[in-house]
Coordinates of C-alpha atoms and ligand atoms in Angstrom, one line a residue:
M1 CA 0.0 0.0 0.0
M2 CA 1.4 3.3 -1.1
D3 CA 1.4 6.3 1.2
L4 CA -0.8 9.2 0.3
K5 CA 1.2 12.3 -0.3
D6 CA -0.1 15.8 -0.6
L7 CA 1.7 17.4 -3.5
R8 CA 1.5 21.0 -2.4
K9 CA 4.0 22.5 -4.8
I10 CA 4.5 21.3 -8.3
L11 CA 7.1 22.3 -10.8
V12 CA 6.0 22.3 -14.4
A13 CA 8.9 21.3 -16.6
N14 CA 7.5 22.7 -19.8
R15 CA 6.5 25.9 -21.6
G16 CA 3.8 27.6 -23.5
E17 CA 0.2 26.5 -23.6
I18 CA 0.7 23.2 -21.9
A19 CA 2.6 24.7 -18.9
L20 CA -0.3 27.2 -18.5
R21 CA -3.0 24.5 -18.8
I22 CA -1.3 22.4 -16.2
M23 CA -0.8 25.3 -13.8
R24 CA -4.5 26.2 -14.0
T25 CA -5.4 22.9 -12.6
I26 CA -2.7 23.1 -10.0
R27 CA -4.3 26.4 -8.9
E28 CA -7.8 24.9 -8.9
M29 CA -6.6 22.2 -6.6
G30 CA -5.3 24.8 -4.1
K31 CA -1.7 23.9 -4.8
K32 CA 1.3 26.1 -5.8
S33 CA 3.0 26.0 -9.2
V34 CA 6.6 26.6 -10.1
S35 CA 7.6 27.5 -13.7
I36 CA 10.9 27.5 -15.4
Y37 CA 11.5 29.7 -18.5
S38 CA 14.2 30.1 -21.1
E39 CA 15.7 33.5 -22.1
V40 CA 13.2 33.8 -25.0
D41 CA 10.2 32.8 -22.9
A42 CA 10.4 35.4 -20.1
A43 CA 7.4 37.4 -21.5
L44 CA 5.1 34.5 -22.0
P45 CA 1.9 34.2 -19.9
F46 CA 2.9 30.8 -18.3
A47 CA 6.0 32.4 -16.6
R48 CA 3.8 35.0 -15.0
Y49 CA 0.9 32.7 -14.1
S50 CA 3.0 30.5 -11.8
D51 CA 3.4 31.2 -8.1
E52 CA 7.2 31.1 -8.5
A53 CA 9.2 31.3 -11.7
Y54 CA 12.9 30.4 -12.3
P55 CA 14.9 31.5 -15.3
L56 CA 16.9 29.0 -17.3
R57 CA 20.1 30.3 -19.0
G58 CA 20.0 29.8 -22.7
K59 CA 17.6 29.6 -25.6
E60 CA 18.1 26.2 -27.2
A61 CA 15.9 23.3 -25.9
R62 CA 18.9 21.3 -24.9
D63 CA 20.2 24.1 -22.6
T64 CA 16.8 24.8 -21.1
Y65 CA 13.8 22.6 -21.1
L66 CA 15.9 19.5 -21.8
N67 CA 18.5 20.4 -19.1
M68 CA 17.8 17.6 -16.6
E69 CA 20.4 18.5 -14.0
R70 CA 19.4 22.1 -13.9
I71 CA 15.7 21.4 -13.7
V72 CA 16.1 18.9 -10.8
S73 CA 18.3 21.4 -9.0
I74 CA 15.8 24.2 -9.4
A75 CA 13.1 21.8 -8.1
K76 CA 15.1 21.1 -5.0
D77 CA 15.9 24.7 -4.4
A78 CA 12.2 25.6 -4.8
G79 CA 11.2 22.8 -2.4
V80 CA 8.7 21.2 -4.7
E81 CA 7.1 17.8 -4.0
A82 CA 6.5 16.9 -7.6
I83 CA 7.4 17.7 -11.3
H84 CA 4.9 17.6 -14.1
P85 CA 6.6 17.1 -17.4
G86 CA 3.8 18.0 -19.8
Y87 CA 4.3 16.6 -23.3
G88 CA 7.3 16.7 -25.5
F89 CA 10.7 17.7 -24.0
L90 CA 11.5 15.4 -21.0
S91 CA 8.0 13.9 -20.7
E92 CA 9.1 10.5 -22.2
N93 CA 12.6 10.5 -20.9
A94 CA 13.1 7.5 -18.5
E95 CA 16.4 8.9 -17.2
F96 CA 14.8 12.1 -16.2
A97 CA 11.9 10.4 -14.4
R98 CA 14.5 8.3 -12.5
M99 CA 16.6 11.3 -11.7
V100 CA 13.5 13.1 -10.3
E101 CA 12.5 10.1 -8.2
D102 CA 16.1 9.7 -6.9
A103 CA 15.9 13.3 -5.7
G104 CA 12.9 12.4 -3.6
I105 CA 10.5 14.2 -5.9
V106 CA 7.4 12.7 -7.3
F107 CA 7.3 12.4 -11.1
V108 CA 3.8 13.0 -12.4
G109 CA 3.7 10.1 -14.9
P110 CA 4.4 6.4 -15.1
K111 CA 7.3 4.6 -13.6
P112 CA 10.7 5.2 -15.3
E113 CA 10.8 1.5 -16.4
T114 CA 7.5 1.8 -18.1
I115 CA 8.6 5.0 -19.9
G116 CA 11.8 3.2 -21.1
L117 CA 9.9 0.1 -22.2
M118 CA 7.1 1.9 -24.1
G119 CA 9.5 4.5 -25.5
D120 CA 11.1 1.8 -27.5
K121 CA 8.6 0.9 -30.2
T122 CA 10.1 -2.5 -30.9
E123 CA 10.0 -3.5 -27.2
A124 CA 6.4 -2.1 -26.9
R125 CA 5.3 -4.2 -29.9
K126 CA 6.7 -7.4 -28.4
L127 CA 5.2 -6.7 -25.0
V128 CA 1.7 -5.9 -26.1
A129 CA 1.7 -8.7 -28.8
G130 CA 2.4 -11.1 -25.9
Y131 CA -0.9 -9.9 -24.4
G132 CA -2.8 -10.6 -27.5
V133 CA -3.0 -7.0 -28.7
P134 CA -2.7 -7.0 -32.5
V135 CA 0.4 -5.2 -33.8
V136 CA 1.1 -4.0 -37.4
P137 CA 2.6 -6.9 -39.4
G138 CA 6.3 -6.6 -39.4
A139 CA 9.4 -7.4 -37.3
S140 CA 9.8 -6.4 -33.7
E141 CA 13.6 -6.7 -33.9
P142 CA 15.6 -3.7 -35.1
V143 CA 17.2 -4.2 -38.5
R144 CA 20.8 -3.4 -39.4
E145 CA 21.8 -5.1 -42.6
L146 CA 20.2 -4.5 -46.0
S147 CA 19.9 -8.2 -46.5
E148 CA 17.9 -8.6 -43.4
A149 CA 15.7 -5.6 -44.2
S150 CA 15.1 -7.0 -47.6
R151 CA 14.0 -10.4 -46.3
I152 CA 11.6 -8.8 -43.8
A153 CA 10.1 -6.4 -46.4
D154 CA 9.6 -9.4 -48.8
E155 CA 7.9 -11.3 -46.1
V156 CA 5.4 -8.5 -45.1
G157 CA 5.1 -7.3 -48.6
Y158 CA 5.6 -3.9 -50.1
P159 CA 4.9 -1.0 -49.4
V160 CA 6.7 -1.1 -46.1
L161 CA 7.5 1.6 -43.5
I162 CA 10.9 1.9 -41.9
K163 CA 10.4 3.4 -38.4
A164 CA 12.7 4.6 -35.7
A165 CA 12.5 2.4 -32.6
A166 CA 12.9 5.6 -30.5
G167 CA 10.7 7.6 -32.8
G168 CA 8.3 10.4 -31.9
G169 CA 6.8 13.5 -33.5
G170 CA 6.5 11.7 -36.9
K171 CA 10.3 11.7 -37.3
G172 CA 12.5 8.9 -38.6
M173 CA 9.9 7.3 -40.8
R174 CA 10.5 6.3 -44.4
L175 CA 8.0 4.8 -46.8
V176 CA 9.4 2.2 -49.2
H177 CA 7.3 1.3 -52.3
D178 CA 9.7 -1.3 -53.9
P179 CA 12.9 -3.2 -53.2
G180 CA 15.0 -0.7 -55.2
E181 CA 14.2 2.1 -52.7
L182 CA 15.1 0.0 -49.6
E183 CA 18.8 0.7 -49.2
A184 CA 18.5 4.5 -49.5
A185 CA 15.5 4.6 -47.2
L186 CA 17.2 2.4 -44.6
R187 CA 20.2 4.7 -44.6
A188 CA 18.0 7.9 -44.4
A189 CA 15.8 6.6 -41.6
R190 CA 18.8 5.5 -39.6
S191 CA 20.6 8.8 -39.9
E192 CA 17.4 10.9 -39.2
S193 CA 16.8 8.7 -36.2
K194 CA 20.4 9.1 -35.0
S195 CA 20.2 12.9 -35.2
A196 CA 16.7 13.2 -33.7
F197 CA 16.9 10.6 -31.0
G198 CA 20.5 9.7 -30.6
D199 CA 19.6 6.1 -31.5
D200 CA 19.8 4.7 -35.0
R201 CA 17.8 1.5 -34.5
V202 CA 15.0 1.2 -36.9
F203 CA 12.4 -1.6 -37.6
I204 CA 10.1 -2.5 -40.5
E205 CA 6.3 -2.5 -40.5
K206 CA 3.8 -3.1 -43.2
Y207 CA 2.5 0.2 -44.6
I208 CA -1.2 0.3 -44.1
S209 CA -2.9 2.1 -47.0
N210 CA -5.5 4.8 -46.3
P211 CA -5.6 4.1 -42.6
R212 CA -7.2 6.1 -39.8
H213 CA -5.4 7.0 -36.6
I214 CA -7.5 6.1 -33.6
E215 CA -6.2 6.3 -30.0
F216 CA -7.6 5.6 -26.6
Q217 CA -7.1 7.7 -23.5
I218 CA -6.1 5.6 -20.5
L219 CA -6.0 6.4 -16.7
A220 CA -4.4 4.0 -14.3
D221 CA -3.8 4.2 -10.6
N222 CA -1.1 2.6 -8.4
Y223 CA -3.4 -0.2 -7.4
G224 CA -3.9 -1.9 -10.7
K225 CA -7.1 -0.1 -11.7
V226 CA -7.1 0.8 -15.4
V227 CA -9.9 2.7 -17.2
H228 CA -10.2 4.2 -20.6
L229 CA -11.9 7.5 -21.5
F230 CA -12.8 6.5 -25.0
E231 CA -11.1 7.3 -28.3
R232 CA -9.9 10.3 -30.3
E233 CA -9.6 10.2 -34.1
C234 CA -6.5 12.0 -35.3
S235 CA -6.3 11.1 -39.0
I236 CA -5.9 14.7 -40.2
Q237 CA -2.1 14.9 -40.3
R238 CA 0.8 16.5 -42.1
R239 CA 4.3 15.0 -41.8
H240 CA 2.7 12.2 -39.7
Q241 CA 1.7 14.8 -37.1
K242 CA -1.8 15.6 -36.1
V243 CA -3.5 18.9 -36.9
V244 CA -7.3 18.2 -36.4
E245 CA -8.7 15.7 -33.9
E246 CA -12.2 14.7 -33.0
T247 CA -14.1 12.4 -30.7
P248 CA -16.1 10.2 -31.1
S249 CA -14.6 8.7 -34.3
V250 CA -17.2 8.1 -37.0
A251 CA -15.2 5.1 -38.1
L252 CA -16.0 3.0 -35.0
T253 CA -19.0 0.9 -34.6
S254 CA -19.8 0.2 -30.9
S255 CA -18.5 -3.3 -31.1
L256 CA -15.3 -2.2 -32.7
R257 CA -15.0 0.5 -30.0
D258 CA -15.5 -2.1 -27.3
E259 CA -12.9 -4.3 -28.8
M260 CA -10.3 -1.6 -29.3
S261 CA -10.8 -0.1 -25.8
K262 CA -10.3 -3.5 -24.3
A263 CA -7.0 -3.9 -26.3
A264 CA -5.9 -0.4 -25.1
V265 CA -6.6 -1.3 -21.5
D266 CA -4.7 -4.6 -22.1
A267 CA -1.7 -2.7 -23.5
A268 CA -1.7 -0.6 -20.4
R269 CA -1.9 -3.6 -18.1
A270 CA 0.9 -5.3 -20.1
C271 CA 3.4 -2.7 -19.0
G272 CA 2.0 -2.2 -15.5
Y273 CA 0.9 1.3 -16.4
R274 CA 0.1 4.1 -14.0
N275 CA -1.0 7.7 -14.6
A276 CA -2.4 9.0 -17.8
G277 CA -1.4 7.5 -21.2
T278 CA -2.5 7.1 -24.7
V279 CA -2.6 3.9 -26.7
E280 CA -2.4 4.6 -30.5
F281 CA -3.8 2.3 -33.1
I282 CA -3.9 2.4 -36.8
L283 CA -7.2 1.2 -38.4
S284 CA -7.1 -0.3 -41.9
E285 CA -9.7 0.2 -44.6
G286 CA -11.0 -3.2 -43.8
N287 CA -11.5 -2.2 -40.1
K288 CA -8.6 -4.2 -38.8
Y289 CA -6.8 -2.4 -36.0
Y290 CA -3.2 -2.6 -35.0
F291 CA -1.3 -1.2 -32.0
L292 CA 1.1 1.6 -33.1
E293 CA 2.6 2.9 -29.9
M294 CA 1.9 4.0 -26.4
N295 CA 2.5 7.7 -25.4
T296 CA 3.4 7.6 -21.7
R297 CA 2.3 11.2 -21.0
L298 CA -0.4 13.8 -21.3
Q299 CA -1.4 14.0 -25.0
V300 CA -1.6 17.3 -26.9
E301 CA -5.2 16.6 -27.9
H302 CA -6.5 15.7 -24.4
P303 CA -9.0 18.6 -24.3
I304 CA -11.5 16.9 -26.6
T305 CA -11.7 14.0 -24.2
E306 CA -12.1 16.4 -21.3
L307 CA -14.9 18.2 -23.1
T308 CA -16.9 15.0 -23.9
V309 CA -16.2 12.9 -20.8
G310 CA -16.1 15.7 -18.2
V311 CA -12.9 14.7 -16.5
D312 CA -9.9 17.0 -15.9
I313 CA -7.1 14.7 -17.0
V314 CA -4.4 16.8 -15.4
R315 CA -6.3 16.7 -12.0
E316 CA -6.5 12.9 -12.3
Q317 CA -2.8 12.7 -13.1
I318 CA -1.9 14.7 -9.9
R319 CA -4.3 12.7 -7.8
I320 CA -2.8 9.5 -9.1
A321 CA 0.7 10.8 -8.4
E322 CA -0.5 11.6 -4.8
G323 CA -1.2 7.9 -4.4
Q324 CA -5.0 8.3 -4.5
R325 CA -7.2 5.6 -5.9
L326 CA -9.0 6.3 -9.2
G327 CA -12.4 7.5 -8.3
L328 CA -13.7 6.6 -11.7
D329 CA -15.4 3.3 -12.6
Q330 CA -15.5 2.2 -16.2
E331 CA -19.3 1.6 -16.1
R332 CA -19.8 5.1 -14.9
I333 CA -17.6 6.9 -17.4
F334 CA -19.9 8.4 -20.1
R335 CA -19.2 10.5 -23.1
R336 CA -21.6 13.2 -24.2
G337 CA -21.8 15.1 -27.5
H338 CA -19.0 15.7 -29.9
A339 CA -15.7 17.6 -29.7
I340 CA -13.2 18.7 -32.3
E341 CA -9.7 20.3 -31.8
C342 CA -7.8 22.3 -34.4
R343 CA -4.2 22.9 -33.7
I344 CA -3.3 26.5 -34.5
Y345 CA 0.4 26.4 -35.5
A346 CA 2.4 29.2 -37.0
E347 CA 2.9 27.6 -40.4
D348 CA 2.5 28.4 -44.0
V349 CA -0.2 26.0 -45.0
F350 CA 0.1 27.1 -48.7
G351 CA 3.8 26.5 -48.5
N352 CA 4.0 22.9 -47.5
F353 CA 3.2 23.6 -43.8
Y354 CA 6.6 25.2 -43.3
P355 CA 6.9 26.8 -39.8
D356 CA 6.7 30.5 -39.6
T357 CA 8.1 32.8 -37.0
G358 CA 7.6 36.4 -36.0
T359 CA 5.9 38.7 -33.5
I360 CA 2.2 38.2 -32.9
R361 CA 1.0 41.8 -33.7
V362 CA -2.7 41.3 -33.0
M363 CA -4.5 38.4 -31.6
R364 CA -8.1 38.0 -30.7
E365 CA -9.2 34.5 -29.6
P366 CA -12.7 33.1 -30.2
A367 CA -15.0 32.6 -27.2
G368 CA -18.6 31.9 -26.5
P369 CA -20.7 28.7 -26.0
G370 CA -18.8 25.5 -26.3
V371 CA -15.4 27.0 -27.2
R372 CA -12.2 26.3 -25.4
V373 CA -8.9 27.9 -26.3
D374 CA -5.7 26.5 -24.8
S375 CA -3.2 29.2 -25.7
G376 CA 0.2 30.1 -24.4
I377 CA 0.9 33.3 -26.2
E378 CA -0.5 36.9 -26.4
S379 CA -0.3 39.9 -28.7
G380 CA 3.2 41.2 -28.7
N381 CA 4.8 37.9 -27.9
E382 CA 7.3 36.4 -30.3
L383 CA 7.2 33.0 -31.9
S384 CA 10.8 31.9 -32.0
V385 CA 12.7 29.4 -34.0
Y386 CA 13.8 27.5 -30.9
Y387 CA 10.7 25.4 -30.1
D388 CA 7.5 24.0 -31.5
S389 CA 5.5 26.5 -33.6
M390 CA 2.2 25.9 -31.8
I391 CA 0.2 29.0 -31.0
A392 CA -2.8 27.5 -29.5
K393 CA -5.3 24.6 -29.5
L394 CA -8.9 25.5 -30.4
S395 CA -11.4 23.0 -29.2
V396 CA -15.2 23.0 -29.5
W397 CA -18.0 21.0 -28.1
D398 CA -21.6 20.5 -29.2
T399 CA -24.3 17.9 -28.7
D400 CA -23.6 16.3 -32.1
R401 CA -21.0 16.3 -34.8
N402 CA -22.7 18.6 -37.3
G403 CA -23.1 21.2 -34.5
A404 CA -19.5 20.8 -33.5
I405 CA -18.4 21.4 -37.1
R406 CA -20.5 24.5 -37.4
R407 CA -19.2 25.8 -34.1
M408 CA -15.6 25.2 -35.1
R409 CA -16.2 27.0 -38.4
R410 CA -17.6 30.0 -36.5
A411 CA -14.7 29.9 -34.0
L412 CA -12.1 29.8 -36.7
E413 CA -13.8 32.7 -38.4
D414 CA -13.7 34.7 -35.2
Y415 CA -10.0 33.9 -34.7
V416 CA -7.8 36.9 -35.5
I417 CA -4.0 36.4 -35.6
A418 CA -1.8 39.0 -37.4
G419 CA 1.9 38.8 -37.7
V420 CA 2.5 35.2 -38.6
K421 CA 0.9 32.7 -41.0
T422 CA -1.2 30.1 -39.3
T423 CA -3.0 26.8 -39.9
I424 CA -6.4 28.6 -39.6
P425 CA -7.0 28.6 -43.4
F426 CA -6.3 24.9 -43.5
C427 CA -8.5 24.1 -40.5
R428 CA -11.3 26.1 -42.1
F429 CA -10.9 24.1 -45.3
V430 CA -11.2 20.9 -43.3
M431 CA -14.4 22.1 -41.7
E432 CA -15.8 23.0 -45.2
S433 CA -14.7 19.7 -46.8
D434 CA -17.4 17.3 -47.9
D435 CA -15.3 14.3 -47.1
F436 CA -14.7 15.6 -43.6
K437 CA -18.3 16.4 -43.1
L438 CA -19.2 12.9 -44.2
G439 CA -16.5 11.5 -41.9
D440 CA -14.9 9.9 -44.9
Y441 CA -11.2 10.6 -44.5
S442 CA -7.9 8.9 -43.8
T443 CA -4.4 9.9 -42.8
H444 CA -4.0 10.9 -46.5
F445 CA -6.5 13.7 -46.2
V446 CA -3.8 16.4 -46.6
E447 CA -2.1 15.0 -49.6
N448 CA -5.3 14.0 -51.3
Q449 CA -7.3 17.1 -50.5
W450 CA -5.1 20.0 -49.7
P451 CA -3.0 21.3 -52.5
S452 CA -0.2 22.6 -50.3
G453 CA 2.8 24.6 -51.5
K454 CA 5.9 23.4 -53.3
R455 CA 3.9 23.4 -56.5
T456 CA 4.9 24.5 -60.0
L457 CA 2.9 27.3 -61.7
A458 CA 1.1 24.7 -63.8
E459 CA 0.1 22.9 -60.7
E460 CA -1.1 26.1 -59.2
N461 CA -3.7 26.2 -61.9
D462 CA -5.0 23.0 -60.4
K463 CA -8.7 23.4 -59.4
D464 CA -8.3 22.1 -55.9
L465 CA -5.7 24.8 -55.1
Q466 CA -7.8 27.5 -56.7
D467 CA -10.8 26.3 -54.6
A468 CA -8.7 26.4 -51.4
L469 CA -7.4 29.9 -52.1
I470 CA -10.9 31.1 -53.1
L471 CA -12.3 29.6 -50.0
A472 CA -9.6 31.3 -47.8
S473 CA -10.1 34.6 -49.5
V474 CA -13.9 34.5 -49.3
A475 CA -13.6 33.9 -45.6
L476 CA -11.1 36.7 -45.3
E477 CA -13.3 39.0 -47.3
K478 CA -16.2 38.3 -45.0
R479 CA -14.0 39.2 -42.0
R480 CA -12.8 42.3 -43.7
N481 CA -16.3 43.6 -44.3
R482 CA -17.0 43.5 -40.7
S483 CA -16.4 47.2 -40.1
D484 CA -16.4 47.0 -36.3
N485 CA -13.5 44.6 -36.5
L486 CA -10.4 46.8 -37.1
A487 CA -7.9 44.1 -36.2
G488 CA -9.8 41.6 -38.4
S489 CA -9.6 43.9 -41.4
D490 CA -6.0 44.4 -40.7
T491 CA -5.2 40.7 -40.8
A492 CA -7.5 40.3 -43.9
R493 CA -5.6 42.9 -45.8
L494 CA -2.3 41.3 -45.0
D495 CA -3.5 37.8 -45.9
R496 CA -5.1 39.0 -49.1
A497 CA -2.0 40.8 -50.2
W498 CA -0.1 37.7 -49.6
L499 CA -2.7 35.5 -51.4
H500 CA -2.6 37.8 -54.4
K501 CA 1.2 37.6 -54.4
R502 CA 1.0 33.9 -54.6
F503 CA -1.3 34.0 -57.6
E504 CA 1.1 36.4 -59.3
D505 CA 4.2 34.4 -58.5
Ligands
LIG1 P1 0.7 13.8 -29.7 O1 0.4 12.4 -30.2 O2 0.5 14.1 -28.3 O3 0.2 14.8 -30.7 P2 3.3 14.2 -30.9 O4 4.0 13.0 -31.4 O5 2.7 15.1 -31.9 O6 2.3 13.8 -29.8 O7 4.3 15.1 -30.0 C1 3.8 16.0 -29.0 C2 4.8 17.0 -28.8 O8 6.1 16.5 -28.4 C3 5.1 17.9 -30.1 O9 5.3 19.2 -29.7 C4 6.4 17.2 -30.6 O10 7.1 18.2 -31.3 C5 7.1 16.8 -29.4 N1 7.8 15.6 -29.5 C6 7.4 14.4 -29.8 N2 8.4 13.5 -29.8 C7 9.5 14.2 -29.3 C8 10.8 13.8 -29.0 N3 11.2 12.5 -29.1 N4 11.7 14.7 -28.5 C9 11.2 16.0 -28.4 N5 10.0 16.4 -28.7 C10 9.1 15.5 -29.1
LIG2 P1 5.2 8.8 -33.7 O1 5.9 8.3 -32.6 O2 6.1 9.7 -34.6 O3 3.9 9.5 -33.3 P2 3.6 6.6 -34.8 O4 4.0 5.2 -34.9 O5 2.6 7.0 -33.8 O6 4.9 7.5 -34.6 O7 3.1 7.1 -36.2 C1 2.7 8.4 -36.5 C2 1.8 8.4 -37.8 O8 2.5 7.8 -38.9 C3 0.5 7.6 -37.6 O9 -0.5 8.4 -37.0 C4 0.2 7.3 -39.1 O10 -0.4 8.4 -39.7 C5 1.6 7.0 -39.7 N1 1.9 5.6 -39.6 C6 2.6 5.0 -38.6 N2 2.8 3.7 -38.8 C7 2.1 3.4 -40.0 C8 1.9 2.2 -40.7 N3 2.4 1.0 -40.4 N4 1.1 2.3 -41.9 C9 0.6 3.5 -42.3 N5 0.8 4.7 -41.6 C10 1.5 4.6 -40.4
LIG3 MG1 2.3 8.5 -32.4

């Protein structure tokens, strides 16, 4: 039996929107929060919101939010009882979790061993497969030699995907259509993986065509109780990374949902999971599901689960870390209505989703019924090149999917951001798309539907692109015509000038 421990003061080892989101719950729980901030982040809201804030010397992630020794030393000086790692950065670093625990501080997350185990995709595959959870056809051992890779690829059948064992954030993946491409792809995947994760082990999976990405939110306490909070569909992706998520998924029948949620809970049990985690699956066109990986942390898109299930996942994480028993019983966890999240990144959606940087000159966030904005930035703040280019997450809830889509459309239209290019025009396009409205989409939505940049002039005459641009400019025009909205017309002018420039180029 584990002792109950009141975590009165918690350091949030992260930045931006997620640091702020976590600290809000810490405050609601009557606890104190401690933030750490890099030299470029001193002006961001999260650093002000915390009860105590400590500067980190430097700008680069490795000197600041990835600096384990420094973070643990600040935590000790500040006298915190726990560290919440958020997502990204050190959240899935087993060594950090161990270092925190060795310092006598509670790590808000799973055990270090679990993080290590599930952080290795090959180990995770082996483990869950042993519990009867279906994994993508392929090999669970890393491949080194071309001959070995070629044998495995022949066995599973082309196309295959080479993936980094230590992968994350969509990095270190290479699609191979035929044997002739294998050698170069193997080399590229290994070197990308080496530079991104310091680990060049890769493995081979069958490439599932036109799949959907479906994941289940898990909560587990220290006493063996595991529940799920239903699924999120995250198939709208660019560079294998999510941009739009929704729950429920229209792709699941209730029997398939039951089966997959059971597999997700089994995967969590297989690794003795505790705290919040997400089990990701890929769903084939033939409705076969396969385990992809487990993310042993709070997930970016957790708000849509919170909106539909009515559970504050961060509060549950902290309660679990305090040694409390899960107060939720599976039979009494209900989901209501429909929620959608759009990730608002500073990116040029007409230029291959290339990240943009700059100062946010004007920003007005949407509000009103059923709208939630998780933002970490304000007018006047700068989006730097040092970290992820996310500006905010816009989530909406309504009683049904059509209502949620309409609400998201309205919220996107109300959103004003001037100074950087954003994913708003793309998200608006998704909400207008017939295929999305019908729920008929896969992870290839972006390449099939969105005629992004890197196009020749001839391709720019392509009807899809014209439609997209017209759609964007129509929406902007509408905004411009709203005379009471000075900031809006300002943005619209900028965006229109830029759109026109693209037509001329
Ligand atoms: P989610 O499934 O929660 O969307 P992602 O894979 O998109 O997770 O990653 C979440 C965040 O963590 C993103 O900001 C991404 O850039 C970052 N991230 C993911 N993997 C890593 C990693 N190995 N190292 C550093 N940052 C990472
Ligand atoms: P990461 O750790 O980078 O999130 P994942 O294994 O979760 O890596 O895969 C990220 C995305 O890549 C998936 O959501 C999916 O779109 C695509 N993907 C991964 N594995 C496969 C596969 N075997 N077949 C087709 N697409 C895949
Ligand atoms: Mg993933």
